[in-house]
């Protein structure tokens, strides 16, 4: 029997008609639970997050994702067909996804008791008892190989993956979560089973629930959901990445455009420079066409359709990436422009007007981040996964407000010097 | 202003949703429609302004003009400078963007509810006062050409989709690519845009959809204030271009440097506007779901899992497009399986829909999913506004959204079989294959 330990609860005033109350507790086996009551619609959204992303692949690229994909290909008494019919005949939606850090299982169901009970019992089997049938493994491998081929015919994907490889070298964030053909060929049921036993455990899981279930129901529901997981242990901390080698890599690709992707190591989820860098990036390239990059590269010069920069905060330093794409004969001049704009920004930092506009956009836009059950779920699930304080959302706006121009400048100069820039350019071959 | 009605017919056996008010619909004196869906869960509002124009209204030589105009709508009016629209909305903490489709061009803002008026004021301004500047146009059309290279020219599946539609439709304007042919984007002029703007950007050709923490009458007051002063522009006549009957299977192949073959099979199928009886369109909705929607659909269960001929397969059909479209089957073959073998397998599934009625379980699954999706749709303000806007812009009453389930419940397996026999026939079929060609010399070999 699992004892539900109440930790804390927090009222978040979002300016909404009802304040959003985030509650969190930990089950006796160590699963952190994040919960928000949303009784207005007769539905429930739920996510289970395991620290079992592609960073846990070890020497077998693609393992984490292959297993995550196989969860819906048969569980307990159901083979893939039976499982799909069982869920879809009740309108229940389950999907899975793997990133570098997180393996997600997302569920959406009506809150009608008879349906929700089936949804939860099925999800419990899906996460705890994957069948890993031989034909299902073969099928998902085939599908993954097709995804790899589709990815490799896209210069955009090729460029992004090349940049990750260049930034992370031997670090587990480097490789494509899809894996590669030779690794996939070698992966067998035993290895997948072992991965499941190690990482799909109660201690390594976070559950987030938003919807039309009250606190007591939510506790029972989570207990039922994670009850059949092994207690297990939390995954070991990931090593920090080594400093990447700066420079430019070029790859010829049969396309009319060249994709220009630049990057550096960025921020950790609990980074001390999180807010200055977030606000700074918003001004530089994070706010679409109102950003410096959007204004200069697209609005003023018409060089690229997509132009943006973003931090992806992870357990350890995630990537910062700046990307654009333009016809081949203006690729080099566009790259130089992007570097010049970046250099100016790092040297000068934002002016007060830019800073003020960014704060207004970020702070004023905060209510939009929580404007649906699914958005609330996404926010609290990530909070729970990275063990961030429960008042993170509540203090977020204040922390954005407190960022000064000199803090942004200092943080960019120290953390993001242009000399560290890694660039990949993919394109240029005639069609 | 004329108050049409305030209707929300609860066909669904669902609990009363306290946070969700009734949809209300108004028509301003100048003919502009305003539809408001209150949703008080968060102090946020989505405003979408839909115009009845898109690539399916376009003529040869100026394809893509609706989409380029959409881009230019951010380039300023007499009062608002180039790109200032975006900066103003950003300073309010809002997000804004726009999208163009075959049958619509839509502009949206998502913001805290107290800023709704500013968004409406700006939209009203650019509905009538757009300044089309030559220099701004030249830069922006260059951006659109880059967008075309990204989405279509360098994207094998995008290219196949474009060619598929251009070949399947001899006459119907659904043959036009939304983004426009490259040559049209190279020869387009400000005058083309000016003419298009004056022809279609008129209040009586627009629908405002607002969903969020608002009261319908408040929105009406704001809409009257900002949009009612706008004059109606006279539109030139628009000639229909109906598709002549196809007489046999049409085939095409696209061969470009690519790594993954892919197959599209489209059967020309009527939308609600063209069906002889409404049940036919709903029967096609059910057929499409049984055939190719979801992991328990026949294509996935049989062609992917049982026969292992494809790694993924599915289908799509829109009963509420403005003009009749296609029911499209799509498959990605497994390694080493010829596209012809996949085509044969998909045709067998089509034949089985014609030869025997679908099962009661299959039909019930579609009904239950429709019930659930109807509830799930309410979680997103944006999606709710999209559903309403798309129906209305395509010429259908938004109330059809609430009637769908009732109609689907009445569909019988025999009716599904009947539409399969009537519409999924060779004389309506176009088959498109992407056959990866050799990369030109100099291209790196994959390891």
PDB file of N, CA, C and O in Angstrom, chain B residues 269-334:
ATOM      1  N   UNK B 269     -14.463  13.158 -53.842  1.00  0.00           N
ATOM      2  CA  UNK B 269     -15.657  12.856 -53.037  1.00  0.00           C
ATOM      3  C   UNK B 269     -16.369  14.159 -52.718  1.00  0.00           C
ATOM      4  O   UNK B 269     -15.722  15.168 -52.471  1.00  0.00           O
ATOM      5  N   UNK B 270     -17.663  14.130 -52.713  1.00  0.00           N
ATOM      6  CA  UNK B 270     -18.386  15.387 -52.518  1.00  0.00           C
ATOM      7  C   UNK B 270     -18.276  15.906 -51.088  1.00  0.00           C
ATOM      8  O   UNK B 270     -18.240  15.128 -50.140  1.00  0.00           O
ATOM      9  N   UNK B 271     -18.215  17.228 -50.950  1.00  0.00           N
ATOM     10  CA  UNK B 271     -18.386  17.852 -49.640  1.00  0.00           C
ATOM     11  C   UNK B 271     -19.889  18.040 -49.432  1.00  0.00           C
ATOM     12  O   UNK B 271     -20.692  17.821 -50.348  1.00  0.00           O
ATOM     13  N   UNK B 272     -20.248  18.458 -48.229  1.00  0.00           N
ATOM     14  CA  UNK B 272     -21.664  18.638 -47.888  1.00  0.00           C
ATOM     15  C   UNK B 272     -22.398  19.486 -48.921  1.00  0.00           C
ATOM     16  O   UNK B 272     -23.563  19.251 -49.219  1.00  0.00           O
ATOM     17  N   UNK B 273     -21.688  20.460 -49.484  1.00  0.00           N
ATOM     18  CA  UNK B 273     -22.310  21.388 -50.415  1.00  0.00           C
ATOM     19  C   UNK B 273     -22.800  20.686 -51.688  1.00  0.00           C
ATOM     20  O   UNK B 273     -23.734  21.146 -52.337  1.00  0.00           O
ATOM     21  N   UNK B 274     -22.174  19.567 -52.032  1.00  0.00           N
ATOM     22  CA  UNK B 274     -22.485  18.907 -53.302  1.00  0.00           C
ATOM     23  C   UNK B 274     -23.173  17.552 -53.176  1.00  0.00           C
ATOM     24  O   UNK B 274     -23.494  16.936 -54.192  1.00  0.00           O
ATOM     25  N   UNK B 275     -23.331  17.021 -51.965  1.00  0.00           N
ATOM     26  CA  UNK B 275     -23.909  15.683 -51.872  1.00  0.00           C
ATOM     27  C   UNK B 275     -25.381  15.708 -52.250  1.00  0.00           C
ATOM     28  O   UNK B 275     -26.063  16.714 -52.077  1.00  0.00           O
ATOM     29  N   UNK B 276     -25.832  14.579 -52.777  1.00  0.00           N
ATOM     30  CA  UNK B 276     -27.236  14.514 -53.135  1.00  0.00           C
ATOM     31  C   UNK B 276     -28.108  14.533 -51.887  1.00  0.00           C
ATOM     32  O   UNK B 276     -29.144  15.162 -51.844  1.00  0.00           O
ATOM     33  N   UNK B 277     -27.655  13.819 -50.854  1.00  0.00           N
ATOM     34  CA  UNK B 277     -28.364  13.860 -49.576  1.00  0.00           C
ATOM     35  C   UNK B 277     -27.321  13.989 -48.466  1.00  0.00           C
ATOM     36  O   UNK B 277     -26.262  13.374 -48.553  1.00  0.00           O
ATOM     37  N   UNK B 278     -27.619  14.778 -47.409  1.00  0.00           N
ATOM     38  CA  UNK B 278     -26.613  15.053 -46.375  1.00  0.00           C
ATOM     39  C   UNK B 278     -26.005  13.789 -45.755  1.00  0.00           C
ATOM     40  O   UNK B 278     -24.827  13.778 -45.401  1.00  0.00           O
ATOM     41  N   UNK B 279     -26.805  12.725 -45.655  1.00  0.00           N
ATOM     42  CA  UNK B 279     -26.255  11.540 -44.994  1.00  0.00           C
ATOM     43  C   UNK B 279     -25.023  11.007 -45.728  1.00  0.00           C
ATOM     44  O   UNK B 279     -24.145  10.393 -45.125  1.00  0.00           O
ATOM     45  N   UNK B 280     -24.941  11.269 -47.039  1.00  0.00           N
ATOM     46  CA  UNK B 280     -23.796  10.763 -47.792  1.00  0.00           C
ATOM     47  C   UNK B 280     -22.480  11.319 -47.247  1.00  0.00           C
ATOM     48  O   UNK B 280     -21.490  10.590 -47.131  1.00  0.00           O
ATOM     49  N   UNK B 281     -22.465  12.607 -46.930  1.00  0.00           N
ATOM     50  CA  UNK B 281     -21.233  13.208 -46.418  1.00  0.00           C
ATOM     51  C   UNK B 281     -20.895  12.634 -45.042  1.00  0.00           C
ATOM     52  O   UNK B 281     -19.733  12.345 -44.737  1.00  0.00           O
ATOM     53  N   UNK B 282     -21.910  12.448 -44.199  1.00  0.00           N
ATOM     54  CA  UNK B 282     -21.645  11.860 -42.883  1.00  0.00           C
ATOM     55  C   UNK B 282     -21.211  10.399 -43.007  1.00  0.00           C
ATOM     56  O   UNK B 282     -20.376   9.925 -42.250  1.00  0.00           O
ATOM     57  N   UNK B 283     -21.771   9.704 -43.990  1.00  0.00           N
ATOM     58  CA  UNK B 283     -21.337   8.315 -44.218  1.00  0.00           C
ATOM     59  C   UNK B 283     -19.868   8.297 -44.653  1.00  0.00           C
ATOM     60  O   UNK B 283     -19.105   7.403 -44.268  1.00  0.00           O
ATOM     61  N   UNK B 284     -19.462   9.281 -45.439  1.00  0.00           N
ATOM     62  CA  UNK B 284     -18.049   9.371 -45.833  1.00  0.00           C
ATOM     63  C   UNK B 284     -17.151   9.695 -44.628  1.00  0.00           C
ATOM     64  O   UNK B 284     -16.029   9.216 -44.535  1.00  0.00           O
ATOM     65  N   UNK B 285     -17.668  10.506 -43.707  1.00  0.00           N
ATOM     66  CA  UNK B 285     -16.914  10.803 -42.481  1.00  0.00           C
ATOM     67  C   UNK B 285     -16.668   9.506 -41.704  1.00  0.00           C
ATOM     68  O   UNK B 285     -15.552   9.228 -41.252  1.00  0.00           O
ATOM     69  N   UNK B 286     -17.719   8.704 -41.571  1.00  0.00           N
ATOM     70  CA  UNK B 286     -17.602   7.436 -40.849  1.00  0.00           C
ATOM     71  C   UNK B 286     -16.659   6.491 -41.591  1.00  0.00           C
ATOM     72  O   UNK B 286     -15.760   5.879 -41.006  1.00  0.00           O
ATOM     73  N   UNK B 287     -16.857   6.407 -42.905  1.00  0.00           N
ATOM     74  CA  UNK B 287     -16.008   5.542 -43.725  1.00  0.00           C
ATOM     75  C   UNK B 287     -14.531   5.908 -43.539  1.00  0.00           C
ATOM     76  O   UNK B 287     -13.679   5.040 -43.318  1.00  0.00           O
ATOM     77  N   UNK B 288     -14.245   7.204 -43.619  1.00  0.00           N
ATOM     78  CA  UNK B 288     -12.859   7.659 -43.504  1.00  0.00           C
ATOM     79  C   UNK B 288     -12.261   7.287 -42.159  1.00  0.00           C
ATOM     80  O   UNK B 288     -11.110   6.862 -42.068  1.00  0.00           O
ATOM     81  N   UNK B 289     -13.061   7.418 -41.118  1.00  0.00           N
ATOM     82  CA  UNK B 289     -12.551   7.103 -39.786  1.00  0.00           C
ATOM     83  C   UNK B 289     -12.270   5.606 -39.638  1.00  0.00           C
ATOM     84  O   UNK B 289     -11.225   5.209 -39.121  1.00  0.00           O
ATOM     85  N   UNK B 290     -13.205   4.794 -40.107  1.00  0.00           N
ATOM     86  CA  UNK B 290     -13.021   3.339 -40.029  1.00  0.00           C
ATOM     87  C   UNK B 290     -11.816   2.910 -40.866  1.00  0.00           C
ATOM     88  O   UNK B 290     -11.008   2.084 -40.460  1.00  0.00           O
ATOM     89  N   UNK B 291     -11.685   3.525 -42.014  1.00  0.00           N
ATOM     90  CA  UNK B 291     -10.607   3.145 -42.925  1.00  0.00           C
ATOM     91  C   UNK B 291      -9.244   3.613 -42.424  1.00  0.00           C
ATOM     92  O   UNK B 291      -8.296   2.811 -42.381  1.00  0.00           O
ATOM     93  N   UNK B 292      -9.141   4.869 -42.036  1.00  0.00           N
ATOM     94  CA  UNK B 292      -7.780   5.374 -41.877  1.00  0.00           C
ATOM     95  C   UNK B 292      -7.512   6.343 -40.742  1.00  0.00           C
ATOM     96  O   UNK B 292      -6.488   7.029 -40.759  1.00  0.00           O
ATOM     97  N   UNK B 293      -8.389   6.430 -39.739  1.00  0.00           N
ATOM     98  CA  UNK B 293      -8.098   7.331 -38.629  1.00  0.00           C
ATOM     99  C   UNK B 293      -7.814   6.540 -37.354  1.00  0.00           C
ATOM    100  O   UNK B 293      -8.672   5.835 -36.844  1.00  0.00           O
ATOM    101  N   UNK B 294      -6.617   6.668 -36.853  1.00  0.00           N
ATOM    102  CA  UNK B 294      -6.296   6.071 -35.561  1.00  0.00           C
ATOM    103  C   UNK B 294      -5.643   4.712 -35.668  1.00  0.00           C
ATOM    104  O   UNK B 294      -5.571   4.092 -36.736  1.00  0.00           O
ATOM    105  N   UNK B 295      -5.146   4.250 -34.518  1.00  0.00           N
ATOM    106  CA  UNK B 295      -4.392   3.002 -34.465  1.00  0.00           C
ATOM    107  C   UNK B 295      -5.265   1.767 -34.641  1.00  0.00           C
ATOM    108  O   UNK B 295      -4.761   0.682 -34.886  1.00  0.00           O
ATOM    109  N   UNK B 296      -6.587   1.930 -34.437  1.00  0.00           N
ATOM    110  CA  UNK B 296      -7.444   0.762 -34.641  1.00  0.00           C
ATOM    111  C   UNK B 296      -8.113   0.791 -36.006  1.00  0.00           C
ATOM    112  O   UNK B 296      -8.951  -0.049 -36.307  1.00  0.00           O
ATOM    113  N   UNK B 297      -7.753   1.753 -36.847  1.00  0.00           N
ATOM    114  CA  UNK B 297      -8.348   1.815 -38.184  1.00  0.00           C
ATOM    115  C   UNK B 297      -7.884   0.628 -39.026  1.00  0.00           C
ATOM    116  O   UNK B 297      -6.892  -0.028 -38.716  1.00  0.00           O
ATOM    117  N   UNK B 298      -8.588   0.367 -40.104  1.00  0.00           N
ATOM    118  CA  UNK B 298      -8.272  -0.795 -40.947  1.00  0.00           C
ATOM    119  C   UNK B 298      -6.894  -0.673 -41.598  1.00  0.00           C
ATOM    120  O   UNK B 298      -6.176  -1.669 -41.706  1.00  0.00           O
ATOM    121  N   UNK B 299      -6.567   0.532 -42.047  1.00  0.00           N
ATOM    122  CA  UNK B 299      -5.265   0.667 -42.721  1.00  0.00           C
ATOM    123  C   UNK B 299      -4.127   0.328 -41.758  1.00  0.00           C
ATOM    124  O   UNK B 299      -3.180  -0.373 -42.117  1.00  0.00           O
ATOM    125  N   UNK B 300      -4.206   0.817 -40.537  1.00  0.00           N
ATOM    126  CA  UNK B 300      -3.140   0.541 -39.575  1.00  0.00           C
ATOM    127  C   UNK B 300      -3.175  -0.914 -39.129  1.00  0.00           C
ATOM    128  O   UNK B 300      -2.156  -1.607 -39.098  1.00  0.00           O
ATOM    129  N   UNK B 301      -4.377  -1.372 -38.781  1.00  0.00           N
ATOM    130  CA  UNK B 301      -4.495  -2.733 -38.269  1.00  0.00           C
ATOM    131  C   UNK B 301      -4.112  -3.772 -39.332  1.00  0.00           C
ATOM    132  O   UNK B 301      -3.383  -4.722 -39.054  1.00  0.00           O
ATOM    133  N   UNK B 302      -4.591  -3.581 -40.549  1.00  0.00           N
ATOM    134  CA  UNK B 302      -4.405  -4.619 -41.567  1.00  0.00           C
ATOM    135  C   UNK B 302      -3.153  -4.394 -42.420  1.00  0.00           C
ATOM    136  O   UNK B 302      -2.335  -5.302 -42.572  1.00  0.00           O
ATOM    137  N   UNK B 303      -3.020  -3.209 -42.992  1.00  0.00           N
ATOM    138  CA  UNK B 303      -1.913  -3.001 -43.942  1.00  0.00           C
ATOM    139  C   UNK B 303      -0.584  -2.823 -43.210  1.00  0.00           C
ATOM    140  O   UNK B 303       0.451  -3.308 -43.654  1.00  0.00           O
ATOM    141  N   UNK B 304      -0.610  -2.125 -42.064  1.00  0.00           N
ATOM    142  CA  UNK B 304       0.633  -1.909 -41.325  1.00  0.00           C
ATOM    143  C   UNK B 304       0.945  -3.116 -40.439  1.00  0.00           C
ATOM    144  O   UNK B 304       2.009  -3.718 -40.556  1.00  0.00           O
ATOM    145  N   UNK B 305       0.028  -3.482 -39.565  1.00  0.00           N
ATOM    146  CA  UNK B 305       0.361  -4.514 -38.574  1.00  0.00           C
ATOM    147  C   UNK B 305       0.240  -5.938 -39.098  1.00  0.00           C
ATOM    148  O   UNK B 305       1.103  -6.772 -38.841  1.00  0.00           O
ATOM    149  N   UNK B 306      -0.837  -6.218 -39.830  1.00  0.00           N
ATOM    150  CA  UNK B 306      -1.046  -7.593 -40.268  1.00  0.00           C
ATOM    151  C   UNK B 306      -0.203  -7.925 -41.501  1.00  0.00           C
ATOM    152  O   UNK B 306       0.562  -8.887 -41.504  1.00  0.00           O
ATOM    153  N   UNK B 307      -0.304  -7.092 -42.532  1.00  0.00           N
ATOM    154  CA  UNK B 307       0.406  -7.405 -43.782  1.00  0.00           C
ATOM    155  C   UNK B 307       1.840  -6.888 -43.802  1.00  0.00           C
ATOM    156  O   UNK B 307       2.631  -7.314 -44.650  1.00  0.00           O
ATOM    157  N   UNK B 308       2.152  -5.920 -42.913  1.00  0.00           N
ATOM    158  CA  UNK B 308       3.500  -5.364 -42.810  1.00  0.00           C
ATOM    159  C   UNK B 308       3.996  -4.749 -44.119  1.00  0.00           C
ATOM    160  O   UNK B 308       5.194  -4.749 -44.402  1.00  0.00           O
ATOM    161  N   UNK B 309       3.076  -4.237 -44.928  1.00  0.00           N
ATOM    162  CA  UNK B 309       3.474  -3.647 -46.211  1.00  0.00           C
ATOM    163  C   UNK B 309       3.838  -2.171 -46.077  1.00  0.00           C
ATOM    164  O   UNK B 309       4.583  -1.639 -46.888  1.00  0.00           O
ATOM    165  N   UNK B 310       3.291  -1.528 -45.047  1.00  0.00           N
ATOM    166  CA  UNK B 310       3.565  -0.104 -44.848  1.00  0.00           C
ATOM    167  C   UNK B 310       3.990   0.113 -43.399  1.00  0.00           C
ATOM    168  O   UNK B 310       3.627  -0.674 -42.523  1.00  0.00           O
ATOM    169  N   UNK B 311       4.772   1.171 -43.167  1.00  0.00           N
ATOM    170  CA  UNK B 311       5.123   1.494 -41.776  1.00  0.00           C
ATOM    171  C   UNK B 311       4.112   2.474 -41.190  1.00  0.00           C
ATOM    172  O   UNK B 311       3.982   2.592 -39.979  1.00  0.00           O
ATOM    173  N   UNK B 312       3.412   3.184 -42.063  1.00  0.00           N
ATOM    174  CA  UNK B 312       2.282   3.975 -41.587  1.00  0.00           C
ATOM    175  C   UNK B 312       1.310   4.147 -42.742  1.00  0.00           C
ATOM    176  O   UNK B 312       1.703   4.128 -43.908  1.00  0.00           O
ATOM    177  N   UNK B 313       0.023   4.285 -42.395  1.00  0.00           N
ATOM    178  CA  UNK B 313      -1.008   4.465 -43.420  1.00  0.00           C
ATOM    179  C   UNK B 313      -2.208   5.119 -42.770  1.00  0.00           C
ATOM    180  O   UNK B 313      -2.525   4.840 -41.611  1.00  0.00           O
ATOM    181  N   UNK B 314      -2.849   6.003 -43.497  1.00  0.00           N
ATOM    182  CA  UNK B 314      -4.018   6.680 -42.943  1.00  0.00           C
ATOM    183  C   UNK B 314      -4.826   7.320 -44.049  1.00  0.00           C
ATOM    184  O   UNK B 314      -4.482   7.205 -45.230  1.00  0.00           O
ATOM    185  N   UNK B 315      -5.907   7.975 -43.656  1.00  0.00           N
ATOM    186  CA  UNK B 315      -6.727   8.644 -44.654  1.00  0.00           C
ATOM    187  C   UNK B 315      -7.326   9.911 -44.066  1.00  0.00           C
ATOM    188  O   UNK B 315      -7.334  10.097 -42.844  1.00  0.00           O
ATOM    189  N   UNK B 316      -7.800  10.786 -44.960  1.00  0.00           N
ATOM    190  CA  UNK B 316      -8.422  12.029 -44.506  1.00  0.00           C
ATOM    191  C   UNK B 316      -9.550  12.429 -45.447  1.00  0.00           C
ATOM    192  O   UNK B 316      -9.528  12.109 -46.635  1.00  0.00           O
ATOM    193  N   UNK B 317     -10.528  13.105 -44.888  1.00  0.00           N
ATOM    194  CA  UNK B 317     -11.666  13.589 -45.673  1.00  0.00           C
ATOM    195  C   UNK B 317     -12.306  14.751 -44.922  1.00  0.00           C
ATOM    196  O   UNK B 317     -12.447  14.696 -43.705  1.00  0.00           O
ATOM    197  N   UNK B 318     -12.634  15.806 -45.645  1.00  0.00           N
ATOM    198  CA  UNK B 318     -13.277  16.964 -45.033  1.00  0.00           C
ATOM    199  C   UNK B 318     -14.664  17.138 -45.639  1.00  0.00           C
ATOM    200  O   UNK B 318     -14.794  17.463 -46.815  1.00  0.00           O
ATOM    201  N   UNK B 319     -15.686  16.888 -44.838  1.00  0.00           N
ATOM    202  CA  UNK B 319     -17.065  16.997 -45.340  1.00  0.00           C
ATOM    203  C   UNK B 319     -17.493  18.460 -45.470  1.00  0.00           C
ATOM    204  O   UNK B 319     -18.496  18.750 -46.106  1.00  0.00           O
ATOM    205  N   UNK B 320     -16.729  19.361 -44.860  1.00  0.00           N
ATOM    206  CA  UNK B 320     -17.164  20.757 -44.806  1.00  0.00           C
ATOM    207  C   UNK B 320     -16.210  21.713 -45.511  1.00  0.00           C
ATOM    208  O   UNK B 320     -16.050  22.844 -45.103  1.00  0.00           O
ATOM    209  N   UNK B 321     -15.556  21.231 -46.560  1.00  0.00           N
ATOM    210  CA  UNK B 321     -14.779  22.157 -47.376  1.00  0.00           C
ATOM    211  C   UNK B 321     -15.757  22.979 -48.223  1.00  0.00           C
ATOM    212  O   UNK B 321     -16.916  22.598 -48.411  1.00  0.00           O
ATOM    213  N   UNK B 322     -15.259  24.102 -48.748  1.00  0.00           N
ATOM    214  CA  UNK B 322     -16.138  25.001 -49.509  1.00  0.00           C
ATOM    215  C   UNK B 322     -16.576  24.345 -50.818  1.00  0.00           C
ATOM    216  O   UNK B 322     -17.718  24.466 -51.250  1.00  0.00           O
ATOM    217  N   UNK B 323     -15.629  23.652 -51.445  1.00  0.00           N
ATOM    218  CA  UNK B 323     -15.907  22.927 -52.689  1.00  0.00           C
ATOM    219  C   UNK B 323     -15.639  21.456 -52.429  1.00  0.00           C
ATOM    220  O   UNK B 323     -14.970  21.109 -51.467  1.00  0.00           O
ATOM    221  N   UNK B 324     -16.114  20.616 -53.316  1.00  0.00           N
ATOM    222  CA  UNK B 324     -15.841  19.192 -53.127  1.00  0.00           C
ATOM    223  C   UNK B 324     -14.361  18.901 -53.277  1.00  0.00           C
ATOM    224  O   UNK B 324     -13.691  19.465 -54.138  1.00  0.00           O
ATOM    225  N   UNK B 325     -13.872  18.009 -52.424  1.00  0.00           N
ATOM    226  CA  UNK B 325     -12.453  17.684 -52.429  1.00  0.00           C
ATOM    227  C   UNK B 325     -12.230  16.200 -52.660  1.00  0.00           C
ATOM    228  O   UNK B 325     -12.927  15.579 -53.463  1.00  0.00           O
ATOM    229  N   UNK B 326     -11.238  15.659 -51.962  1.00  0.00           N
ATOM    230  CA  UNK B 326     -10.920  14.242 -52.132  1.00  0.00           C
ATOM    231  C   UNK B 326     -10.871  13.555 -50.773  1.00  0.00           C
ATOM    232  O   UNK B 326     -10.514  14.168 -49.773  1.00  0.00           O
ATOM    233  N   UNK B 327     -11.195  12.277 -50.778  1.00  0.00           N
ATOM    234  CA  UNK B 327     -10.853  11.417 -49.661  1.00  0.00           C
ATOM    235  C   UNK B 327      -9.482  10.848 -50.018  1.00  0.00           C
ATOM    236  O   UNK B 327      -9.331  10.208 -51.051  1.00  0.00           O
ATOM    237  N   UNK B 328      -8.494  11.152 -49.197  1.00  0.00           N
ATOM    238  CA  UNK B 328      -7.114  10.831 -49.561  1.00  0.00           C
ATOM    239  C   UNK B 328      -6.543   9.746 -48.658  1.00  0.00           C
ATOM    240  O   UNK B 328      -6.606   9.849 -47.428  1.00  0.00           O
ATOM    241  N   UNK B 329      -6.012   8.703 -49.282  1.00  0.00           N
ATOM    242  CA  UNK B 329      -5.281   7.663 -48.542  1.00  0.00           C
ATOM    243  C   UNK B 329      -3.793   7.947 -48.709  1.00  0.00           C
ATOM    244  O   UNK B 329      -3.357   8.352 -49.798  1.00  0.00           O
ATOM    245  N   UNK B 330      -3.038   7.722 -47.646  1.00  0.00           N
ATOM    246  CA  UNK B 330      -1.619   8.031 -47.677  1.00  0.00           C
ATOM    247  C   UNK B 330      -0.879   6.882 -47.013  1.00  0.00           C
ATOM    248  O   UNK B 330      -1.328   6.367 -45.996  1.00  0.00           O
ATOM    249  N   UNK B 331       0.222   6.440 -47.624  1.00  0.00           N
ATOM    250  CA  UNK B 331       0.967   5.352 -46.995  1.00  0.00           C
ATOM    251  C   UNK B 331       2.456   5.510 -47.216  1.00  0.00           C
ATOM    252  O   UNK B 331       2.910   5.992 -48.259  1.00  0.00           O
ATOM    253  N   UNK B 332       3.214   5.126 -46.203  1.00  0.00           N
ATOM    254  CA  UNK B 332       4.671   5.070 -46.289  1.00  0.00           C
ATOM    255  C   UNK B 332       5.039   3.587 -46.313  1.00  0.00           C
ATOM    256  O   UNK B 332       4.808   2.872 -45.340  1.00  0.00           O
ATOM    257  N   UNK B 333       5.575   3.087 -47.453  1.00  0.00           N
ATOM    258  CA  UNK B 333       5.839   1.648 -47.558  1.00  0.00           C
ATOM    259  C   UNK B 333       6.971   1.194 -46.641  1.00  0.00           C
ATOM    260  O   UNK B 333       7.872   1.970 -46.322  1.00  0.00           O
ATOM    261  N   UNK B 334       6.889  -0.056 -46.239  1.00  0.00           N
ATOM    262  CA  UNK B 334       7.988  -0.652 -45.486  1.00  0.00           C
ATOM    263  C   UNK B 334       9.175  -0.828 -46.427  1.00  0.00           C
ATOM    264  O   UNK B 334       9.016  -0.860 -47.653  1.00  0.00           O
TER     265      UNK B 334
END
